[in-house]
Amino acid sequence: MKIVNTVAEVREQVKEWRKQGLTVGLVPTMGYLHEGHKSLIDRAVADNDRVVVSVFVNPMQFGPSEDLESYPRDMDRDAALCEDAGASLIFHPEPSEMYHDDFSSFVDMSTLTGGLCGKTRPIHFRGVCTVVSKLFNIVTPDRAYFGQKDAQQLAVIRHMVSDLNFGIEIVGCPIIREEDGLAKSSRNTYLSPEERKAALVLSRSLKLGKKLIEDGEKDARKVIAAIRGEIEKEPLAKIDYVEIVDWNTLEPVESTEGEILTAMAVYIGKTRLIDNFIK
Amino acid sequence: MKIVNTVAEVREQVKEWRKQGLTVGLVPTMGYLHEGHKSLIDRAVADNDRVVVSVFVNPMQFGPSEDLESYPRDMDRDAALCEDAGASLIFHPEPSEMYHDDFSSFVDMSTLTGGLCGKTRPIHFRGVCTVVSKLFNIVTPDRAYFGQKDAQQLAVIRHMVSDLNFGIEIVGCPIIREEDGLAKSSRNTYLSPEERKAALVLSRSLKLGKKLIEDGEKDARKVIAAIRGEIEKEPLAKIDYVEIVDWNTLEPVESTEGEILTAMAVYIGKTRLIDNFIK
């Protein structure tokens, strides 16, 4: 496995693979890889001849008061995980390689990005769409892999790929959880032992909501109220949002029938965590 | 030469060419082709094994009061010109093929697009960047060809390709003029005989400005004033803008030294015409 830092090196390697008729999968990440990322790489290795993992904490998707500086990084561990999982190349650029001094272009969309996480993170999806477009153009993969943990991101990327005619298959992969239910996230490392326990309220309340729906509750507002009630019992938790939306349009729904996304963002202390289920 | 209307047909054809190891050039147009377009196709045919010409009057780059509906169209003549010039494929999609009902993505930039034509056409370059991104993703050409007549568009596309890492070479081609100096444009067809004569004021005044600079005039304001003075002699002409800007940043300059773009948009009756020179 190679680790490269420049766009030119990635292009050269992919060109070489293409000459040999090999297929290429891309797993875009911000590094500090965990079992969730590993599941994406595993799937990409199964589907493609060669797999590129990008490791880049993208400044453009962080708001001014967010955790860009403190976002955890551990390139040695990331490299070992990628190598073990069978990736062929890590692309680990400096911000200056991705954003030259007079950089000013962006990719954005007028639907899907305003609600859910977009409410508290207004420039986030513009940053995501822009950097993912860049990675798509640099790597030109056959397939790209995104976790359902970032459900809105997955929906946004799928929509962007369709709108802008990227010739790339987007593969969404299931949420990977700790044994006690907490969705794997690089940001879990921010949690104190006490907060780590409190963070279980996300998966626990979602499970409750899912059961209500499975038991026949059709009124989305009632399901949301039950989930909120469960979260509010936890003193360390502060709700950013709990919403039930159409999985394709991400518009709020009144009924729990059809393909819906139940999603939440909850602060545990200062750490903002997200979780969801799709049914 | 084939004419196709769907994205899928273009992809299939390009895939076939790629299998044969052939290079592909793209000439994006809005149709009603003239000698200016022909010069782009000629250059593309010289540089590439296969050439795709897209013919699409892109609704997204027209403002609400602009000439989307009246924009001239003549597919039979366009097809004959492309075939004569040696193009291999025309991509002529319906708007619904390019913009499905829930289309909402866009590509834009925060520099280069606000001045010059961007002042009176505020959504124009967003439409251009978006449709060109789509065409790049559909055709995946090695090279794409743009006329210097639309100088701001050429600068914007070059900047977008660099920012978003499109692996495509952008080739700018010189302005083609009528024998009397008028820059070729599909919109010249809007001009009455009287307006057609008045329209010569664009190239004539630019020539005057160019001579002033060649004779040593360093003050951009003085050159602009001379050009404006010449245009104002023509009763049918109404200036939209006359500007001298840095050719890379499109920011106004005070001195005529360095690589500069002298550009204008002038209404002749109701028809808005543009012209420029780069030195």
Coordinates of C-alpha atoms in Angstrom, one line a residue:
Chain A
M1 CA 0.0 0.0 0.0
K2 CA 1.2 3.5 -1.0
I3 CA 0.6 6.7 0.9
V4 CA 0.7 9.8 -1.4
N5 CA 0.1 13.5 -0.7
T6 CA -0.4 15.1 -4.1
V7 CA -3.2 15.0 -6.7
A8 CA -0.6 14.3 -9.4
E9 CA 0.5 11.1 -7.7
V10 CA -3.1 9.8 -7.3
R11 CA -3.8 10.5 -11.0
E12 CA -0.6 8.7 -12.1
Q13 CA -1.4 5.6 -10.0
V14 CA -5.1 5.5 -11.2
K15 CA -4.0 6.0 -14.8
E16 CA -1.6 3.0 -14.3
W17 CA -4.5 0.9 -12.9
R18 CA -6.8 1.9 -15.7
K19 CA -4.3 0.8 -18.3
Q20 CA -4.4 -2.6 -16.7
G21 CA -8.2 -2.6 -16.9
L22 CA -8.7 -2.6 -13.1
T23 CA -11.7 -1.1 -11.3
V24 CA -11.2 1.4 -8.6
G25 CA -13.2 2.1 -5.4
L26 CA -13.0 5.3 -3.3
V27 CA -13.6 5.6 0.5
P28 CA -13.5 9.3 1.4
T29 CA -12.7 9.8 5.1
M30 CA -11.5 12.4 7.6
G31 CA -9.2 9.9 9.2
Y32 CA -9.0 8.6 12.8
L33 CA -10.5 5.5 11.3
H34 CA -12.7 3.1 13.3
E35 CA -14.7 0.0 12.6
G36 CA -17.3 2.0 10.7
H37 CA -14.6 3.2 8.2
K38 CA -13.2 -0.4 8.1
S39 CA -16.6 -1.7 7.0
L40 CA -16.6 0.7 4.1
I41 CA -13.1 -0.3 3.1
D42 CA -14.0 -4.0 3.4
R43 CA -16.9 -3.5 1.1
A44 CA -14.9 -1.5 -1.4
V45 CA -12.1 -4.2 -1.4
A46 CA -14.8 -6.8 -2.1
D47 CA -16.3 -4.8 -4.9
N48 CA -13.2 -3.4 -6.7
D49 CA -9.8 -4.4 -7.9
R50 CA -8.1 -1.4 -6.2
V51 CA -9.3 0.8 -3.3
V52 CA -8.2 4.4 -2.6
V53 CA -8.9 5.8 0.9
S54 CA -8.7 9.5 1.2
V55 CA -7.8 10.9 4.6
F56 CA -8.4 14.6 4.7
V57 CA -9.9 16.8 7.5
N58 CA -11.7 19.2 5.1
P59 CA -11.6 22.7 6.5
M60 CA -14.3 23.8 4.1
Q61 CA -17.0 21.7 5.8
F62 CA -16.3 23.1 9.3
G63 CA -18.0 26.2 10.6
P64 CA -16.0 28.9 12.5
S65 CA -17.0 27.6 15.9
E66 CA -16.7 23.9 15.1
D67 CA -14.0 21.4 15.9
L68 CA -11.6 21.7 12.9
E69 CA -8.5 22.2 15.1
S70 CA -9.3 19.6 17.7
Y71 CA -10.6 16.9 15.2
P72 CA -8.6 13.8 16.2
R73 CA -5.8 12.6 13.9
D74 CA -3.6 9.5 13.9
M75 CA -2.1 8.8 10.5
D76 CA 0.1 5.8 11.6
R77 CA -2.9 4.0 13.0
D78 CA -5.0 4.9 10.0
A79 CA -2.3 3.6 7.6
A80 CA -2.2 0.3 9.5
L81 CA -6.0 -0.1 9.4
C82 CA -6.1 0.6 5.6
E83 CA -3.2 -1.8 4.9
D84 CA -4.9 -4.6 7.0
A85 CA -8.2 -4.0 5.2
G86 CA -6.5 -4.4 1.8
A87 CA -6.6 -0.8 0.5
S88 CA -4.1 0.0 -2.2
L89 CA -3.5 3.7 -1.8
I90 CA -4.1 6.4 0.8
F91 CA -4.4 9.9 -0.4
H92 CA -3.5 12.2 2.5
P93 CA -3.2 15.8 1.1
E94 CA -2.3 18.9 3.0
P95 CA -5.1 21.6 2.9
S96 CA -2.9 23.7 0.6
E97 CA -2.8 20.8 -1.9
M98 CA -6.6 20.7 -2.0
Y99 CA -7.2 24.5 -1.7
H100 CA -4.7 26.7 -3.5
D101 CA -4.6 30.4 -2.5
D102 CA -7.1 31.7 -5.1
F103 CA -9.5 28.8 -4.7
S104 CA -13.1 30.0 -5.0
S105 CA -15.3 27.4 -6.6
F106 CA -18.0 25.4 -4.8
V107 CA -20.6 22.8 -5.4
D108 CA -23.9 23.1 -3.4
M109 CA -27.6 22.3 -3.7
S110 CA -30.8 24.2 -2.9
T111 CA -32.7 21.2 -1.5
L112 CA -31.7 18.4 1.0
T113 CA -29.1 20.6 2.8
G114 CA -31.2 23.1 4.7
G115 CA -32.8 20.8 7.3
L116 CA -31.4 18.3 9.8
C117 CA -27.7 18.9 10.3
G118 CA -27.8 21.8 7.8
K119 CA -29.8 23.9 10.3
T120 CA -26.9 24.2 12.8
R121 CA -24.2 23.6 10.2
P122 CA -25.2 26.0 7.3
I123 CA -22.0 25.7 5.2
H124 CA -21.3 22.1 6.0
F125 CA -22.8 20.4 2.9
R126 CA -21.4 23.0 0.6
G127 CA -18.0 21.9 1.9
V128 CA -18.9 18.2 1.7
C129 CA -20.2 18.5 -1.9
T130 CA -17.1 20.5 -3.0
V131 CA -14.5 18.3 -1.5
V132 CA -16.3 15.1 -2.6
S133 CA -16.5 16.5 -6.2
K134 CA -12.8 17.2 -6.1
L135 CA -12.0 13.7 -4.8
F136 CA -14.3 12.2 -7.5
N137 CA -12.4 14.2 -10.2
I138 CA -9.0 13.3 -8.8
V139 CA -9.6 9.6 -8.3
T140 CA -12.3 9.0 -11.0
P141 CA -13.5 5.9 -9.1
D142 CA -16.1 3.4 -10.4
R143 CA -17.7 3.3 -7.0
A144 CA -17.5 5.4 -3.8
Y145 CA -18.5 4.3 -0.3
F146 CA -20.3 6.4 2.3
G147 CA -21.7 5.4 5.8
Q148 CA -25.3 5.6 6.6
K149 CA -24.3 7.1 9.9
D150 CA -24.0 10.4 8.0
A151 CA -27.4 9.8 6.4
Q152 CA -28.0 13.3 5.2
Q153 CA -24.5 13.4 3.6
L154 CA -25.3 10.1 1.9
A155 CA -28.6 11.5 0.5
V156 CA -26.9 14.7 -0.6
I157 CA -24.0 12.9 -2.3
R158 CA -26.4 10.6 -4.1
H159 CA -28.4 13.6 -5.3
M160 CA -25.3 15.5 -6.4
V161 CA -24.1 12.5 -8.4
S162 CA -27.4 12.2 -10.1
D163 CA -27.7 16.0 -10.8
L164 CA -24.2 16.5 -12.0
N165 CA -23.9 13.2 -13.9
F166 CA -20.9 11.8 -12.1
G167 CA -20.5 8.4 -13.6
I168 CA -19.9 6.9 -10.2
E169 CA -21.9 4.3 -8.2
I170 CA -22.6 5.5 -4.7
V171 CA -22.7 2.6 -2.2
G172 CA -24.3 3.4 1.2
C173 CA -23.1 1.1 4.1
P174 CA -24.9 0.3 7.4
I175 CA -24.1 2.0 10.7
I176 CA -21.5 0.1 12.8
R177 CA -22.1 0.3 16.6
E178 CA -20.2 -0.4 19.8
E179 CA -21.5 -3.5 21.6
D180 CA -23.6 -1.3 23.9
G181 CA -25.3 0.4 20.9
L182 CA -23.3 3.7 20.5
A183 CA -22.8 4.4 16.8
K184 CA -19.0 4.4 16.0
S185 CA -17.7 7.9 15.5
S186 CA -14.3 9.6 15.5
R187 CA -15.9 12.2 17.8
N188 CA -16.7 9.6 20.5
T189 CA -13.1 10.1 21.6
Y190 CA -14.1 13.5 22.9
L191 CA -16.4 11.9 25.5
S192 CA -15.5 11.6 29.2
P193 CA -16.4 8.3 30.9
E194 CA -19.6 9.8 32.3
E195 CA -20.5 11.3 28.9
R196 CA -19.7 8.0 27.2
K197 CA -22.5 6.4 29.3
A198 CA -24.9 9.3 28.7
A199 CA -24.3 9.0 24.9
L200 CA -26.2 5.7 24.9
V201 CA -29.3 7.8 25.0
L202 CA -29.1 8.3 21.2
S203 CA -29.3 4.7 20.2
R204 CA -31.6 3.9 23.1
S205 CA -34.2 6.5 22.1
L206 CA -33.9 5.6 18.4
K207 CA -34.6 2.0 19.3
L208 CA -37.7 3.1 21.2
G209 CA -38.9 5.1 18.2
K210 CA -38.3 2.2 15.9
K211 CA -40.3 -0.1 18.1
L212 CA -43.2 2.3 18.2
I213 CA -43.2 2.4 14.4
E214 CA -42.9 -1.4 14.1
D215 CA -45.8 -1.6 16.6
G216 CA -48.0 0.4 14.3
E217 CA -47.6 4.1 15.3
K218 CA -48.3 6.1 12.1
D219 CA -48.1 9.6 13.6
A220 CA -44.5 10.9 13.1
R221 CA -45.1 13.7 15.8
K222 CA -45.9 11.1 18.4
V223 CA -42.8 9.1 17.6
I224 CA -40.6 12.2 17.7
A225 CA -42.2 13.2 21.1
A226 CA -41.4 9.8 22.5
I227 CA -37.8 9.9 21.4
R228 CA -37.4 13.5 22.7
G229 CA -39.0 12.4 26.0
E230 CA -36.4 9.6 26.4
I231 CA -33.5 11.9 25.5
E232 CA -34.7 14.6 28.0
K233 CA -34.4 12.1 30.8
E234 CA -30.6 12.3 30.4
P235 CA -29.2 15.4 32.1
L236 CA -26.0 15.5 30.1
A237 CA -27.9 15.4 26.8
K238 CA -29.1 18.5 24.9
I239 CA -31.2 18.0 21.7
D240 CA -30.1 19.7 18.5
Y241 CA -32.8 18.0 16.5
V242 CA -35.0 14.9 16.3
E243 CA -36.7 14.6 12.9
I244 CA -38.6 12.1 10.8
V245 CA -38.2 12.9 7.1
D246 CA -38.7 11.3 3.7
W247 CA -35.5 9.4 2.9
N248 CA -35.3 10.7 -0.7
T249 CA -36.3 14.4 -0.3
L250 CA -35.3 14.8 3.4
E251 CA -38.5 16.8 3.8
P252 CA -40.4 16.3 7.2
V253 CA -43.3 13.7 7.0
E254 CA -46.4 13.5 9.0
S255 CA -46.8 9.7 8.6
T256 CA -44.3 7.0 9.4
E257 CA -45.4 5.0 6.4
G258 CA -43.1 4.8 3.3
E259 CA -39.3 5.0 3.3
I260 CA -38.4 7.3 6.1
L261 CA -35.3 8.5 7.9
T262 CA -35.5 9.1 11.7
A263 CA -32.5 11.2 12.6
M264 CA -31.1 13.1 15.5
A265 CA -28.2 15.3 16.6
V266 CA -27.7 15.5 20.3
Y267 CA -25.0 17.3 22.3
I268 CA -23.5 15.2 25.1
G269 CA -21.7 17.9 27.0
K270 CA -19.9 19.8 24.3
T271 CA -19.7 16.9 21.9
R272 CA -22.3 16.9 19.1
L273 CA -23.3 13.3 18.1
I274 CA -25.6 12.0 15.4
D275 CA -27.5 8.8 14.9
N276 CA -30.4 7.5 12.8
F277 CA -32.3 4.7 11.3
I278 CA -33.9 4.2 7.9
K279 CA -37.0 2.1 7.4
Chain B
M1 CA -21.5 11.2 -37.4
K2 CA -24.1 10.2 -34.8
I3 CA -26.7 12.5 -33.2
V4 CA -27.8 11.4 -29.8
N5 CA -30.2 12.8 -27.2
T6 CA -29.5 11.0 -24.0
V7 CA -26.7 10.9 -21.5
A8 CA -26.7 7.1 -21.6
E9 CA -25.9 7.1 -25.4
V10 CA -23.0 9.5 -25.0
R11 CA -21.5 7.4 -22.1
E12 CA -21.9 4.2 -24.2
Q13 CA -20.1 5.8 -27.2
V14 CA -17.3 7.3 -25.2
K15 CA -16.8 4.0 -23.3
E16 CA -16.4 2.3 -26.7
W17 CA -13.9 4.9 -27.9
R18 CA -11.9 4.5 -24.6
K19 CA -11.7 0.8 -25.1
Q20 CA -10.0 1.5 -28.4
G21 CA -7.6 3.9 -26.7
L22 CA -8.9 6.9 -28.5
T23 CA -8.7 10.5 -27.2
V24 CA -11.9 12.6 -27.0
G25 CA -12.4 16.4 -27.4
L26 CA -15.5 18.3 -26.4
V27 CA -16.9 21.4 -27.9
P28 CA -19.8 22.7 -25.8
T29 CA -22.2 25.0 -27.8
M30 CA -25.7 26.4 -27.7
G31 CA -26.1 25.6 -31.4
Y32 CA -26.9 27.9 -34.3
L33 CA -23.3 27.3 -35.2
H34 CA -21.1 29.8 -37.1
E35 CA -17.5 30.1 -38.2
G36 CA -16.5 30.8 -34.5
H37 CA -17.8 27.4 -33.5
K38 CA -16.4 25.8 -36.6
S39 CA -12.9 27.0 -35.6
L40 CA -13.3 25.3 -32.2
I41 CA -14.4 22.0 -33.8
D42 CA -11.5 22.3 -36.3
R43 CA -9.1 22.7 -33.5
A44 CA -10.7 19.8 -31.6
V45 CA -10.5 17.5 -34.6
A46 CA -6.9 18.3 -35.1
D47 CA -6.1 17.6 -31.4
N48 CA -8.2 14.5 -30.7
D49 CA -9.2 11.1 -32.2
R50 CA -12.9 11.8 -31.7
V51 CA -14.9 15.0 -31.2
V52 CA -18.2 15.5 -29.4
V53 CA -20.1 18.7 -30.0
S54 CA -22.9 19.4 -27.5
V55 CA -25.8 21.5 -28.8
F56 CA -27.9 22.6 -25.8
V57 CA -29.5 26.0 -25.1
N58 CA -29.0 25.8 -21.3
P59 CA -32.0 27.4 -19.5
M60 CA -30.0 27.6 -16.3
Q61 CA -27.7 30.3 -17.7
F62 CA -30.5 32.7 -18.9
G63 CA -32.0 35.3 -16.6
P64 CA -35.8 35.7 -16.5
S65 CA -35.8 38.7 -18.8
E66 CA -33.2 37.2 -21.3
D67 CA -33.5 35.6 -24.7
L68 CA -34.0 31.9 -23.8
E69 CA -37.1 31.5 -25.9
S70 CA -36.0 33.5 -28.9
Y71 CA -32.4 32.1 -29.0
P72 CA -32.0 30.9 -32.6
R73 CA -32.0 27.2 -33.3
D74 CA -31.3 25.3 -36.5
M75 CA -30.3 21.7 -35.8
D76 CA -30.2 20.6 -39.5
R77 CA -27.6 23.2 -40.4
D78 CA -25.7 22.6 -37.1
A79 CA -25.5 18.9 -37.9
A80 CA -24.2 19.6 -41.5
L81 CA -21.5 22.0 -40.1
C82 CA -20.4 19.4 -37.5
E83 CA -20.3 16.6 -40.0
D84 CA -18.3 18.7 -42.5
A85 CA -15.9 19.7 -39.8
G86 CA -15.2 16.1 -38.8
A87 CA -17.0 15.8 -35.5
S88 CA -18.0 12.2 -34.5
L89 CA -21.0 12.8 -32.2
I90 CA -23.5 15.5 -31.5
F91 CA -25.1 15.4 -28.1
H92 CA -28.4 17.3 -28.4
P93 CA -30.4 16.7 -25.2
E94 CA -33.8 18.0 -24.3
P95 CA -33.8 20.3 -21.1
S96 CA -35.6 17.4 -19.3
E97 CA -32.7 15.1 -20.0
M98 CA -30.3 17.6 -18.4
Y99 CA -32.5 18.8 -15.6
H100 CA -34.8 16.2 -14.0
D101 CA -37.7 17.4 -11.9
D102 CA -35.9 17.5 -8.6
F103 CA -32.7 18.9 -9.9
S104 CA -31.2 21.2 -7.3
S105 CA -27.3 21.1 -7.5
F106 CA -25.1 23.8 -8.8
V107 CA -21.5 24.7 -9.3
D108 CA -20.5 28.4 -8.8
M109 CA -17.6 30.5 -7.7
S110 CA -17.1 33.5 -5.4
T111 CA -14.5 35.3 -7.6
L112 CA -14.4 36.1 -11.3
T113 CA -18.2 35.9 -11.8
G114 CA -19.3 39.2 -10.1
G115 CA -17.9 41.7 -12.6
L116 CA -18.1 42.3 -16.4
C117 CA -21.1 40.2 -17.7
G118 CA -21.8 39.0 -14.2
K119 CA -23.0 42.4 -13.2
T120 CA -26.0 42.4 -15.5
R121 CA -26.3 38.6 -15.6
P122 CA -26.1 37.6 -12.0
I123 CA -27.0 33.9 -12.3
H124 CA -25.3 33.4 -15.7
F125 CA -22.0 31.9 -14.6
R126 CA -23.7 29.6 -12.1
G127 CA -25.6 28.2 -15.0
V128 CA -22.5 27.9 -17.2
C129 CA -20.4 26.2 -14.5
T130 CA -23.2 23.8 -13.7
V131 CA -23.9 22.7 -17.2
V132 CA -20.2 22.5 -18.2
S133 CA -19.6 20.4 -15.1
K134 CA -22.4 18.1 -16.2
L135 CA -21.1 17.9 -19.8
F136 CA -17.6 17.2 -18.5
N137 CA -18.9 14.3 -16.4
I138 CA -21.0 13.0 -19.2
V139 CA -18.4 13.1 -21.9
T140 CA -15.2 12.8 -19.7
P141 CA -13.2 14.4 -22.5
D142 CA -9.4 14.8 -22.6
R143 CA -9.8 18.4 -23.9
A144 CA -12.6 20.9 -24.1
Y145 CA -12.7 24.0 -26.4
F146 CA -14.0 27.4 -25.6
G147 CA -13.9 30.6 -27.6
Q148 CA -12.1 33.7 -26.3
K149 CA -15.2 35.7 -27.5
D150 CA -16.7 34.7 -24.2
A151 CA -13.5 35.7 -22.4
Q152 CA -15.1 35.8 -18.9
Q153 CA -16.6 32.3 -19.5
L154 CA -13.2 31.0 -20.6
A155 CA -11.5 32.4 -17.4
V156 CA -14.3 31.1 -15.2
I157 CA -14.1 27.6 -16.7
R158 CA -10.3 27.5 -16.5
H159 CA -10.6 28.5 -12.8
M160 CA -13.3 25.9 -12.1
V161 CA -11.3 23.1 -13.8
S162 CA -8.3 24.0 -11.6
D163 CA -10.3 24.4 -8.4
L164 CA -12.4 21.2 -8.8
N165 CA -9.6 19.1 -10.3
F166 CA -11.3 18.2 -13.5
G167 CA -8.6 16.2 -15.4
I168 CA -9.4 18.1 -18.6
E169 CA -7.3 20.5 -20.7
I170 CA -9.1 23.7 -21.5
V171 CA -8.2 25.1 -24.9
G172 CA -9.1 28.7 -25.5
C173 CA -9.5 29.7 -29.2
P174 CA -9.2 33.1 -30.9
I175 CA -12.2 35.3 -31.8
I176 CA -13.5 34.8 -35.3
R177 CA -14.8 38.0 -37.0
E178 CA -16.8 38.9 -40.0
E179 CA -14.8 40.6 -42.8
D180 CA -15.8 44.1 -41.5
G181 CA -14.6 43.2 -37.9
L182 CA -17.9 42.3 -36.1
A183 CA -17.2 39.3 -33.8
K184 CA -19.2 36.2 -35.0
S185 CA -22.1 35.5 -32.7
S186 CA -25.4 33.6 -32.9
R187 CA -27.0 36.7 -31.6
N188 CA -25.9 38.8 -34.6
T189 CA -29.0 37.3 -36.3
Y190 CA -31.2 39.5 -34.1
L191 CA -29.7 42.7 -35.8
S192 CA -31.7 44.7 -38.4
P193 CA -29.5 45.9 -41.3
E194 CA -29.2 49.3 -39.7
E195 CA -28.2 47.8 -36.3
R196 CA -25.8 45.4 -38.1
K197 CA -23.9 48.5 -39.3
A198 CA -24.1 50.2 -35.9
A199 CA -22.7 47.0 -34.3
L200 CA -19.3 47.7 -35.9
V201 CA -18.7 50.2 -33.1
L202 CA -17.7 47.3 -30.8
S203 CA -14.7 46.1 -32.8
R204 CA -13.9 49.6 -34.0
S205 CA -13.7 51.1 -30.5
L206 CA -11.7 48.1 -29.2
K207 CA -9.2 48.6 -32.1
L208 CA -8.9 52.2 -31.0
G209 CA -8.2 51.1 -27.4
K210 CA -5.7 48.5 -28.5
K211 CA -3.8 51.1 -30.6
L212 CA -3.7 53.5 -27.7
I213 CA -2.1 50.8 -25.5
E214 CA 0.3 49.8 -28.2
D215 CA 1.3 53.5 -28.6
G216 CA 2.2 53.5 -24.9
E217 CA -0.9 54.6 -23.0
K218 CA -0.5 53.1 -19.5
D219 CA -3.6 54.6 -17.8
A220 CA -6.4 52.1 -18.1
R221 CA -9.0 54.9 -17.3
K222 CA -7.9 56.9 -20.3
V223 CA -8.1 53.9 -22.6
I224 CA -11.6 53.1 -21.3
A225 CA -12.6 56.8 -21.7
A226 CA -11.5 56.8 -25.3
I227 CA -13.3 53.5 -26.0
R228 CA -16.5 54.8 -24.4
G229 CA -16.2 58.1 -26.3
E230 CA -16.1 56.2 -29.6
I231 CA -19.1 54.0 -28.7
E232 CA -21.1 57.0 -27.5
K233 CA -20.9 58.5 -31.1
E234 CA -23.1 55.7 -32.2
P235 CA -26.8 56.6 -31.5
L236 CA -28.1 52.9 -31.6
A237 CA -25.4 51.8 -29.1
K238 CA -25.9 51.7 -25.3
I239 CA -23.0 50.7 -23.2
D240 CA -23.5 48.0 -20.6
Y241 CA -19.8 48.0 -19.6
V242 CA -16.3 48.8 -20.8
E243 CA -13.6 47.4 -18.5
I244 CA -9.9 46.7 -18.4
V245 CA -9.2 43.8 -16.0
D246 CA -6.4 41.4 -15.1
W247 CA -6.7 38.4 -17.4
N248 CA -6.3 35.9 -14.5
T249 CA -8.3 37.5 -11.7
L250 CA -10.7 39.6 -13.8
E251 CA -10.2 42.4 -11.2
P252 CA -10.1 45.9 -12.7
V253 CA -6.5 47.3 -13.2
E254 CA -5.2 50.8 -13.2
S255 CA -2.3 50.2 -15.5
T256 CA -2.4 48.6 -19.0
E257 CA 0.8 46.8 -18.3
G258 CA 0.8 43.0 -17.8
E259 CA -1.7 40.5 -19.2
I260 CA -5.0 42.4 -19.4
L261 CA -8.4 41.8 -20.8
T262 CA -10.2 44.8 -22.4
A263 CA -13.9 43.8 -22.6
M264 CA -17.2 45.3 -23.4
A265 CA -20.9 44.6 -23.6
V266 CA -23.0 47.0 -25.6
Y267 CA -26.6 47.0 -26.5
I268 CA -27.3 47.6 -30.2
G269 CA -31.0 48.2 -30.1
K270 CA -32.3 45.4 -27.9
T271 CA -29.4 43.0 -28.7
R272 CA -26.7 42.7 -26.2
L273 CA -23.3 42.1 -27.9
I274 CA -19.9 41.4 -26.3
D275 CA -16.4 41.7 -27.7
N276 CA -12.8 41.9 -26.2
F277 CA -9.1 41.7 -26.7
I278 CA -6.4 40.2 -24.5
K279 CA -2.9 41.5 -24.6

